[in-house]
Amino acid sequence: MTSKAAMITIAGRPNVGKSTLTNALTGEKVAIVTPKPQTTRNRICGVFTRGSTQIVLMDTPGFHKARTRLGDYMVDVVKQSVADVDAVVLVVEPIDNIGEQEDLLISHISGAGVPAVLAINKIDTVNVGQALPVIDRYSKRYDFDAIIPLSARTGDGIPQLLERFELYAREGPHLFPEDMVTDQPEKQIIAEIIREKLLICLDKEIPHGTAVEITKFSERGDGDQPVGGDGDQPPIIDLDATIYCEKQSHKGIIIGKNGAMLKRIGQMARMDIERFMGAAVFLQTWVKVKENWRDSKTMIRNFGYSNQ
């Protein structure tokens, strides 16, 4: 059987459900998800293989009006990601209006000359009839290959989207091993899990001004037995994570009274990290202040937000 592969970008404004859709399509949590906008900062690669066809998804940051250098980076990632791919999925909500972000994204997609599918997400939140004017409005704005109402949360419409992806696959070798679901390094995924808990636990602007760096990642046998000894000792993963924020006042809020907030964040993160790693985890966290790091090219690059 001839192998095929397709690279597909998922784009849209913040909070339309791009990461939830990516996770639903891959069947694994490869991208963090929170109710807050701009949760995704980098291009996240999700991979799944169906028979002889491999689909590589690129979940992108929400397309928005940038206010910091980090925001500029995120917008640039989106613009780059709609070019040189086999197709783009524009994710929108079932609202009978084409916003400024959607209009600009459609212009970028048109300029790139790539096939595009419109995915109207969160269809489970409205009556079926409410999707019809949305379909009509977008059909008049751009000649999409297909318009698919769906719900990334319930799975409705996902099979139809997968069938469409098959049409974009080209003959050629698979880009990743069949059992691979993402190309992200383990340390990056762990840092993102911790940042997800910051977004969930903290309010307003504070979590958006945070970044996480994993400074220690080592494995040892239980009871100080070296890994690889008699083979009976389950591994324990030692992690040190530094949380950076932009203000001294924010540091106090992240730590909380008597360290309660930082402990809560650490406990929530550790549970998810243990599920991801399949091993016990000993997690230690620290909080440091780096004022205005989101406007520092050097700091942005050091935290892994690089155009390379």
mmCIF file of C-alpha atoms in Angstrom:
data_model
loop_
_atom_site.group_PDB
_atom_site.id
_atom_site.type_symbol
_atom_site.label_atom_id
_atom_site.label_comp_id
_atom_site.label_asym_id
_atom_site.label_seq_id
_atom_site.Cartn_x
_atom_site.Cartn_y
_atom_site.Cartn_z
ATOM 1 C CA MET A 1 0.000 0.000 0.000
ATOM 2 C CA THR A 2 1.409 3.389 -1.026
ATOM 3 C CA SER A 3 2.151 5.675 1.911
ATOM 4 C CA LYS A 4 0.841 9.238 1.929
ATOM 5 C CA ALA A 5 1.312 12.299 4.120
ATOM 6 C CA ALA A 6 -0.267 15.715 4.541
ATOM 7 C CA MET A 7 0.786 18.753 6.566
ATOM 8 C CA ILE A 8 -2.174 20.847 7.694
ATOM 9 C CA THR A 9 -2.253 24.109 9.652
ATOM 10 C CA ILE A 10 -5.030 24.904 12.124
ATOM 11 C CA ALA A 11 -5.533 28.651 12.444
ATOM 12 C CA GLY A 12 -8.013 31.072 13.986
ATOM 13 C CA ARG A 13 -8.473 33.840 16.522
ATOM 14 C CA PRO A 14 -7.814 33.136 20.237
ATOM 15 C CA ASN A 15 -10.215 30.854 22.089
ATOM 16 C CA VAL A 16 -12.062 29.318 19.137
ATOM 17 C CA GLY A 17 -10.950 25.807 20.117
ATOM 18 C CA LYS A 18 -7.922 25.137 17.895
ATOM 19 C CA SER A 19 -5.995 23.222 20.556
ATOM 20 C CA THR A 20 -9.080 21.260 21.625
ATOM 21 C CA LEU A 21 -9.558 20.312 17.966
ATOM 22 C CA THR A 22 -5.903 19.288 17.621
ATOM 23 C CA ASN A 23 -6.183 17.065 20.696
ATOM 24 C CA ALA A 24 -9.437 15.544 19.421
ATOM 25 C CA LEU A 25 -7.910 14.738 16.042
ATOM 26 C CA THR A 26 -4.728 13.169 17.421
ATOM 27 C CA GLY A 27 -6.525 11.367 20.237
ATOM 28 C CA GLU A 28 -3.925 12.662 22.695
ATOM 29 C CA LYS A 29 -3.372 15.848 24.680
ATOM 30 C CA VAL A 30 -0.547 17.385 22.685
ATOM 31 C CA ALA A 31 -1.610 21.019 23.288
ATOM 32 C CA ILE A 32 -2.626 22.643 26.571
ATOM 33 C CA VAL A 33 -6.178 23.957 26.807
ATOM 34 C CA THR A 34 -7.638 26.661 29.070
ATOM 35 C CA PRO A 35 -10.576 29.079 28.822
ATOM 36 C CA LYS A 36 -8.148 32.008 28.625
ATOM 37 C CA PRO A 37 -7.132 33.583 25.299
ATOM 38 C CA GLN A 38 -3.587 33.211 23.932
ATOM 39 C CA THR A 39 -3.005 29.936 25.764
ATOM 40 C CA THR A 40 -0.985 28.597 22.814
ATOM 41 C CA ARG A 41 2.201 30.585 22.215
ATOM 42 C CA ASN A 42 4.108 28.365 19.834
ATOM 43 C CA ARG A 43 3.399 26.159 16.853
ATOM 44 C CA ILE A 44 2.432 22.748 18.261
ATOM 45 C CA CYS A 45 2.861 19.715 16.041
ATOM 46 C CA GLY A 46 0.342 16.869 16.388
ATOM 47 C CA VAL A 47 0.708 13.643 14.429
ATOM 48 C CA PHE A 48 -1.653 10.760 13.725
ATOM 49 C CA THR A 49 -1.598 7.909 11.225
ATOM 50 C CA ARG A 50 -4.669 6.341 9.622
ATOM 51 C CA GLY A 51 -3.794 3.276 7.634
ATOM 52 C CA SER A 52 -1.242 4.315 5.029
ATOM 53 C CA THR A 53 -1.875 8.045 5.527
ATOM 54 C CA GLN A 54 -0.106 10.245 8.063
ATOM 55 C CA ILE A 55 -1.521 13.645 8.967
ATOM 56 C CA VAL A 56 0.736 16.263 10.563
ATOM 57 C CA LEU A 57 -1.238 19.043 12.251
ATOM 58 C CA MET A 58 0.217 22.405 13.194
ATOM 59 C CA ASP A 59 -1.772 24.051 15.989
ATOM 60 C CA THR A 60 -0.956 27.762 15.960
ATOM 61 C CA PRO A 61 -1.327 30.648 18.431
ATOM 62 C CA GLY A 62 -4.518 32.668 18.271
ATOM 63 C CA PHE A 63 -4.288 35.368 15.610
ATOM 64 C CA HIS A 64 -4.632 38.683 17.451
ATOM 65 C CA LYS A 65 -3.500 42.296 17.578
ATOM 66 C CA ALA A 66 -0.043 42.096 19.167
ATOM 67 C CA ARG A 67 0.863 44.374 22.087
ATOM 68 C CA THR A 68 4.273 42.926 22.996
ATOM 69 C CA ARG A 69 7.262 41.432 21.199
ATOM 70 C CA LEU A 70 5.989 38.023 22.285
ATOM 71 C CA GLY A 71 2.686 38.881 20.638
ATOM 72 C CA ASP A 72 4.528 39.869 17.456
ATOM 73 C CA TYR A 73 6.278 36.501 17.510
ATOM 74 C CA MET A 74 2.976 34.642 17.915
ATOM 75 C CA VAL A 75 1.385 36.500 15.001
ATOM 76 C CA ASP A 76 4.435 35.802 12.818
ATOM 77 C CA VAL A 77 4.145 32.094 13.639
ATOM 78 C CA VAL A 78 0.575 32.082 12.329
ATOM 79 C CA LYS A 79 1.495 33.915 9.127
ATOM 80 C CA GLN A 80 4.380 31.520 8.427
ATOM 81 C CA SER A 81 2.253 28.476 9.196
ATOM 82 C CA VAL A 82 -0.361 29.132 6.504
ATOM 83 C CA ALA A 83 2.310 28.925 3.791
ATOM 84 C CA ASP A 84 4.029 25.842 2.369
ATOM 85 C CA VAL A 85 1.461 23.384 3.750
ATOM 86 C CA ASP A 86 -0.994 21.074 2.001
ATOM 87 C CA ALA A 87 -4.053 22.770 3.503
ATOM 88 C CA VAL A 88 -5.262 25.194 6.168
ATOM 89 C CA VAL A 89 -8.214 24.741 8.516
ATOM 90 C CA LEU A 90 -9.674 28.080 9.579
ATOM 91 C CA VAL A 91 -11.518 27.555 12.868
ATOM 92 C CA VAL A 92 -14.326 29.981 13.717
ATOM 93 C CA GLU A 93 -17.230 30.139 16.121
ATOM 94 C CA PRO A 94 -20.882 29.950 14.950
ATOM 95 C CA ILE A 95 -21.273 33.729 14.862
ATOM 96 C CA ASP A 96 -22.882 35.453 11.890
ATOM 97 C CA ASN A 97 -20.077 37.963 11.504
ATOM 98 C CA ILE A 98 -16.599 37.895 10.008
ATOM 99 C CA GLY A 99 -14.292 39.633 12.458
ATOM 100 C CA GLU A 100 -11.122 41.538 11.664
ATOM 101 C CA GLN A 101 -8.882 38.603 12.632
ATOM 102 C CA GLU A 102 -10.831 36.162 10.448
ATOM 103 C CA ASP A 103 -10.779 38.573 7.531
ATOM 104 C CA LEU A 104 -7.003 39.042 7.790
ATOM 105 C CA LEU A 105 -6.444 35.292 8.089
ATOM 106 C CA ILE A 106 -8.516 34.666 4.979
ATOM 107 C CA SER A 107 -6.385 37.238 3.147
ATOM 108 C CA HIS A 108 -3.187 35.448 4.265
ATOM 109 C CA ILE A 109 -4.620 32.072 3.205
ATOM 110 C CA SER A 110 -5.623 33.497 -0.166
ATOM 111 C CA GLY A 111 -2.177 35.033 -0.644
ATOM 112 C CA ALA A 112 -0.508 31.714 0.184
ATOM 113 C CA GLY A 113 -2.589 29.956 -2.446
ATOM 114 C CA VAL A 114 -3.239 26.856 -0.327
ATOM 115 C CA PRO A 115 -6.510 24.899 -0.087
ATOM 116 C CA ALA A 116 -8.628 25.854 2.895
ATOM 117 C CA VAL A 117 -11.399 24.280 4.969
ATOM 118 C CA LEU A 118 -13.678 26.300 7.238
ATOM 119 C CA ALA A 119 -14.408 24.520 10.529
ATOM 120 C CA ILE A 120 -17.318 26.084 12.414
ATOM 121 C CA ASN A 121 -16.539 24.889 15.944
ATOM 122 C CA LYS A 122 -18.738 24.824 19.063
ATOM 123 C CA ILE A 123 -21.745 23.831 16.962
ATOM 124 C CA ASP A 124 -23.073 22.048 20.061
ATOM 125 C CA THR A 125 -23.694 25.437 21.680
ATOM 126 C CA VAL A 126 -26.255 26.651 19.099
ATOM 127 C CA ASN A 127 -29.272 25.407 17.187
ATOM 128 C CA VAL A 128 -28.517 23.799 13.836
ATOM 129 C CA GLY A 129 -30.322 26.579 12.001
ATOM 130 C CA GLN A 130 -28.012 29.200 13.478
ATOM 131 C CA ALA A 131 -25.097 27.786 11.490
ATOM 132 C CA LEU A 132 -26.752 28.431 8.126
ATOM 133 C CA PRO A 133 -26.186 32.223 7.995
ATOM 134 C CA VAL A 134 -22.589 31.670 9.166
ATOM 135 C CA ILE A 135 -22.016 29.232 6.306
ATOM 136 C CA ASP A 136 -23.602 31.661 3.851
ATOM 137 C CA ARG A 137 -21.528 34.641 5.008
ATOM 138 C CA TYR A 138 -18.183 32.819 4.836
ATOM 139 C CA SER A 139 -19.084 31.206 1.492
ATOM 140 C CA LYS A 140 -19.466 34.682 0.022
ATOM 141 C CA ARG A 141 -16.177 35.862 1.522
ATOM 142 C CA TYR A 142 -13.966 33.016 0.252
ATOM 143 C CA ASP A 143 -14.138 29.878 -1.868
ATOM 144 C CA PHE A 144 -13.418 27.254 0.813
ATOM 145 C CA ASP A 145 -12.932 23.655 -0.316
ATOM 146 C CA ALA A 146 -15.409 22.618 2.370
ATOM 147 C CA ILE A 147 -17.318 24.126 5.282
ATOM 148 C CA ILE A 148 -17.766 21.696 8.170
ATOM 149 C CA PRO A 149 -19.779 22.459 11.307
ATOM 150 C CA LEU A 150 -18.300 20.504 14.204
ATOM 151 C CA SER A 151 -17.720 20.268 17.920
ATOM 152 C CA ALA A 152 -14.173 19.538 19.032
ATOM 153 C CA ARG A 153 -15.567 18.910 22.521
ATOM 154 C CA THR A 154 -18.164 16.252 21.592
ATOM 155 C CA GLY A 155 -16.546 14.913 18.410
ATOM 156 C CA ASP A 156 -19.439 15.813 16.100
ATOM 157 C CA GLY A 157 -18.147 16.535 12.599
ATOM 158 C CA ILE A 158 -14.653 15.178 13.302
ATOM 159 C CA PRO A 159 -15.068 12.162 10.932
ATOM 160 C CA GLN A 160 -16.037 14.516 8.084
ATOM 161 C CA LEU A 161 -12.961 16.648 8.723
ATOM 162 C CA LEU A 162 -10.728 13.565 8.734
ATOM 163 C CA GLU A 163 -12.166 12.458 5.394
ATOM 164 C CA ARG A 164 -11.315 15.865 3.968
ATOM 165 C CA PHE A 165 -7.733 15.597 5.257
ATOM 166 C CA GLU A 166 -7.289 12.346 3.313
ATOM 167 C CA LEU A 167 -7.874 14.262 0.078
ATOM 168 C CA TYR A 168 -4.875 16.519 0.736
ATOM 169 C CA ALA A 169 -2.410 13.691 1.392
ATOM 170 C CA ARG A 170 0.308 13.221 -1.197
ATOM 171 C CA GLU A 171 2.200 10.066 -2.032
ATOM 172 C CA GLY A 172 5.476 9.888 -0.157
ATOM 173 C CA PRO A 173 7.108 8.630 3.035
ATOM 174 C CA HIS A 174 5.677 9.367 6.456
ATOM 175 C CA LEU A 175 7.413 12.224 8.262
ATOM 176 C CA PHE A 176 7.269 10.642 11.737
ATOM 177 C CA PRO A 177 7.158 7.131 13.267
ATOM 178 C CA GLU A 178 3.622 5.725 13.399
ATOM 179 C CA ASP A 179 3.475 5.725 17.222
ATOM 180 C CA MET A 180 4.521 9.381 17.502
ATOM 181 C CA VAL A 181 1.848 11.980 18.378
ATOM 182 C CA THR A 182 3.989 15.130 18.670
ATOM 183 C CA ASP A 183 7.514 16.331 17.953
ATOM 184 C CA GLN A 184 7.723 18.382 21.152
ATOM 185 C CA PRO A 185 10.578 17.479 23.539
ATOM 186 C CA GLU A 186 9.467 16.112 26.920
ATOM 187 C CA LYS A 187 10.845 19.161 28.763
ATOM 188 C CA GLN A 188 8.779 21.486 26.575
ATOM 189 C CA ILE A 189 5.582 19.510 27.180
ATOM 190 C CA ILE A 190 6.215 19.501 30.930
ATOM 191 C CA ALA A 191 6.829 23.263 30.950
ATOM 192 C CA GLU A 192 3.569 23.758 29.046
ATOM 193 C CA ILE A 193 1.657 21.597 31.539
ATOM 194 C CA ILE A 194 2.878 23.819 34.377
ATOM 195 C CA ARG A 195 1.990 26.963 32.411
ATOM 196 C CA GLU A 196 -1.481 25.530 31.816
ATOM 197 C CA LYS A 197 -2.019 25.278 35.576
ATOM 198 C CA LEU A 198 -0.840 28.872 36.000
ATOM 199 C CA LEU A 199 -3.461 29.974 33.475
ATOM 200 C CA ILE A 200 -6.153 27.958 35.239
ATOM 201 C CA CYS A 201 -5.315 29.066 38.794
ATOM 202 C CA LEU A 202 -4.438 32.736 38.299
ATOM 203 C CA ASP A 203 -6.592 35.672 37.223
ATOM 204 C CA LYS A 204 -6.386 38.569 34.814
ATOM 205 C CA GLU A 205 -3.030 39.473 33.265
ATOM 206 C CA ILE A 206 -0.771 37.624 35.704
ATOM 207 C CA PRO A 207 -0.648 34.194 33.988
ATOM 208 C CA HIS A 208 -0.078 35.770 30.560
ATOM 209 C CA GLY A 209 3.121 37.316 31.915
ATOM 210 C CA THR A 210 4.552 33.979 33.026
ATOM 211 C CA ALA A 211 7.003 31.591 31.409
ATOM 212 C CA VAL A 212 8.288 28.241 32.649
ATOM 213 C CA GLU A 213 11.790 26.784 32.361
ATOM 214 C CA ILE A 214 12.662 23.198 33.299
ATOM 215 C CA THR A 215 16.117 23.432 34.872
ATOM 216 C CA LYS A 216 16.461 19.828 36.046
ATOM 217 C CA PHE A 217 15.199 16.634 34.439
ATOM 218 C CA SER A 218 16.708 13.422 35.764
ATOM 219 C CA GLU A 219 15.587 9.886 36.442
ATOM 220 C CA ARG A 220 16.478 7.653 39.372
ATOM 221 C CA GLY A 221 15.398 4.352 40.872
ATOM 222 C CA ASP A 222 13.137 4.251 43.919
ATOM 223 C CA GLY A 223 14.961 4.088 47.217
ATOM 224 C CA ASP A 224 18.137 5.558 45.697
ATOM 225 C CA GLN A 225 18.584 2.456 43.544
ATOM 226 C CA PRO A 226 20.118 3.323 40.176
ATOM 227 C CA VAL A 227 17.872 2.958 37.158
ATOM 228 C CA GLY A 228 18.732 -0.144 35.180
ATOM 229 C CA GLY A 229 19.869 -2.102 38.263
ATOM 230 C CA ASP A 230 17.843 -5.233 39.045
ATOM 231 C CA GLY A 231 14.941 -3.945 36.949
ATOM 232 C CA ASP A 232 12.472 -4.085 39.861
ATOM 233 C CA GLN A 233 12.696 -0.480 40.996
ATOM 234 C CA PRO A 234 10.134 1.874 39.401
ATOM 235 C CA PRO A 235 11.676 5.086 38.111
ATOM 236 C CA ILE A 236 11.207 8.457 39.766
ATOM 237 C CA ILE A 237 11.654 11.599 37.708
ATOM 238 C CA ASP A 238 13.168 14.602 39.473
ATOM 239 C CA LEU A 239 12.066 17.929 38.037
ATOM 240 C CA ASP A 240 13.052 21.477 38.919
ATOM 241 C CA ALA A 241 10.911 24.177 37.312
ATOM 242 C CA THR A 242 11.407 27.939 37.461
ATOM 243 C CA ILE A 243 8.359 30.113 36.891
ATOM 244 C CA TYR A 244 9.170 33.592 35.623
ATOM 245 C CA CYS A 245 6.832 36.551 36.039
ATOM 246 C CA GLU A 246 7.103 40.242 35.220
ATOM 247 C CA LYS A 247 6.452 41.957 38.553
ATOM 248 C CA GLN A 248 7.413 41.464 42.192
ATOM 249 C CA SER A 249 3.735 41.794 43.155
ATOM 250 C CA HIS A 250 2.893 38.985 40.728
ATOM 251 C CA LYS A 251 5.500 36.762 42.375
ATOM 252 C CA GLY A 252 3.718 37.113 45.705
ATOM 253 C CA ILE A 253 0.378 36.190 44.140
ATOM 254 C CA ILE A 254 1.834 33.144 42.368
ATOM 255 C CA ILE A 255 3.397 31.903 45.621
ATOM 256 C CA GLY A 256 0.300 32.743 47.659
ATOM 257 C CA LYS A 257 -0.146 32.932 51.410
ATOM 258 C CA ASN A 258 2.277 30.504 53.050
ATOM 259 C CA GLY A 259 3.040 29.117 49.612
ATOM 260 C CA ALA A 260 -0.525 27.790 49.140
ATOM 261 C CA MET A 261 -1.005 28.878 45.514
ATOM 262 C CA LEU A 262 2.364 27.580 44.316
ATOM 263 C CA LYS A 263 1.685 24.283 46.107
ATOM 264 C CA ARG A 264 -1.700 23.984 44.385
ATOM 265 C CA ILE A 265 -0.179 24.698 40.977
ATOM 266 C CA GLY A 266 2.583 22.170 41.599
ATOM 267 C CA GLN A 267 0.178 19.449 42.736
ATOM 268 C CA MET A 268 -2.093 19.901 39.719
ATOM 269 C CA ALA A 269 0.872 19.914 37.339
ATOM 270 C CA ARG A 270 2.503 16.883 38.926
ATOM 271 C CA MET A 271 -0.613 14.760 38.416
ATOM 272 C CA ASP A 272 -0.703 15.545 34.689
ATOM 273 C CA ILE A 273 3.058 15.124 34.308
ATOM 274 C CA GLU A 274 2.901 11.695 35.951
ATOM 275 C CA ARG A 275 0.147 10.653 33.536
ATOM 276 C CA PHE A 276 2.201 11.926 30.615
ATOM 277 C CA MET A 277 5.485 10.339 31.721
ATOM 278 C CA GLY A 278 4.006 7.129 33.137
ATOM 279 C CA ALA A 279 6.224 7.443 36.194
ATOM 280 C CA ALA A 280 6.311 9.005 39.648
ATOM 281 C CA VAL A 281 7.446 12.625 39.638
ATOM 282 C CA PHE A 282 9.182 14.714 42.308
ATOM 283 C CA LEU A 283 8.543 18.331 41.272
ATOM 284 C CA GLN A 284 10.111 21.410 42.851
ATOM 285 C CA THR A 285 9.125 24.904 41.727
ATOM 286 C CA TRP A 286 10.613 28.364 42.183
ATOM 287 C CA VAL A 287 9.375 31.805 41.137
ATOM 288 C CA LYS A 288 11.641 34.540 39.754
ATOM 289 C CA VAL A 289 10.971 38.035 38.426
ATOM 290 C CA LYS A 290 12.098 39.105 34.937
ATOM 291 C CA GLU A 291 10.573 42.517 34.355
ATOM 292 C CA ASN A 292 8.970 43.042 30.937
ATOM 293 C CA TRP A 293 10.448 39.828 29.549
ATOM 294 C CA ARG A 294 7.704 39.692 26.897
ATOM 295 C CA ASP A 295 9.295 42.741 25.241
ATOM 296 C CA SER A 296 12.838 41.345 25.342
ATOM 297 C CA LYS A 297 13.970 39.542 22.192
ATOM 298 C CA THR A 298 16.691 37.756 24.149
ATOM 299 C CA MET A 299 14.349 36.510 26.882
ATOM 300 C CA ILE A 300 11.724 35.442 24.356
ATOM 301 C CA ARG A 301 14.342 33.429 22.490
ATOM 302 C CA ASN A 302 15.702 31.943 25.737
ATOM 303 C CA PHE A 303 12.217 30.678 26.630
ATOM 304 C CA GLY A 304 12.044 28.775 23.347
ATOM 305 C CA TYR A 305 9.988 31.181 21.274
ATOM 306 C CA SER A 306 12.156 31.173 18.195
ATOM 307 C CA ASN A 307 11.276 31.550 14.536
ATOM 308 C CA GLN A 308 13.793 28.858 13.650
#
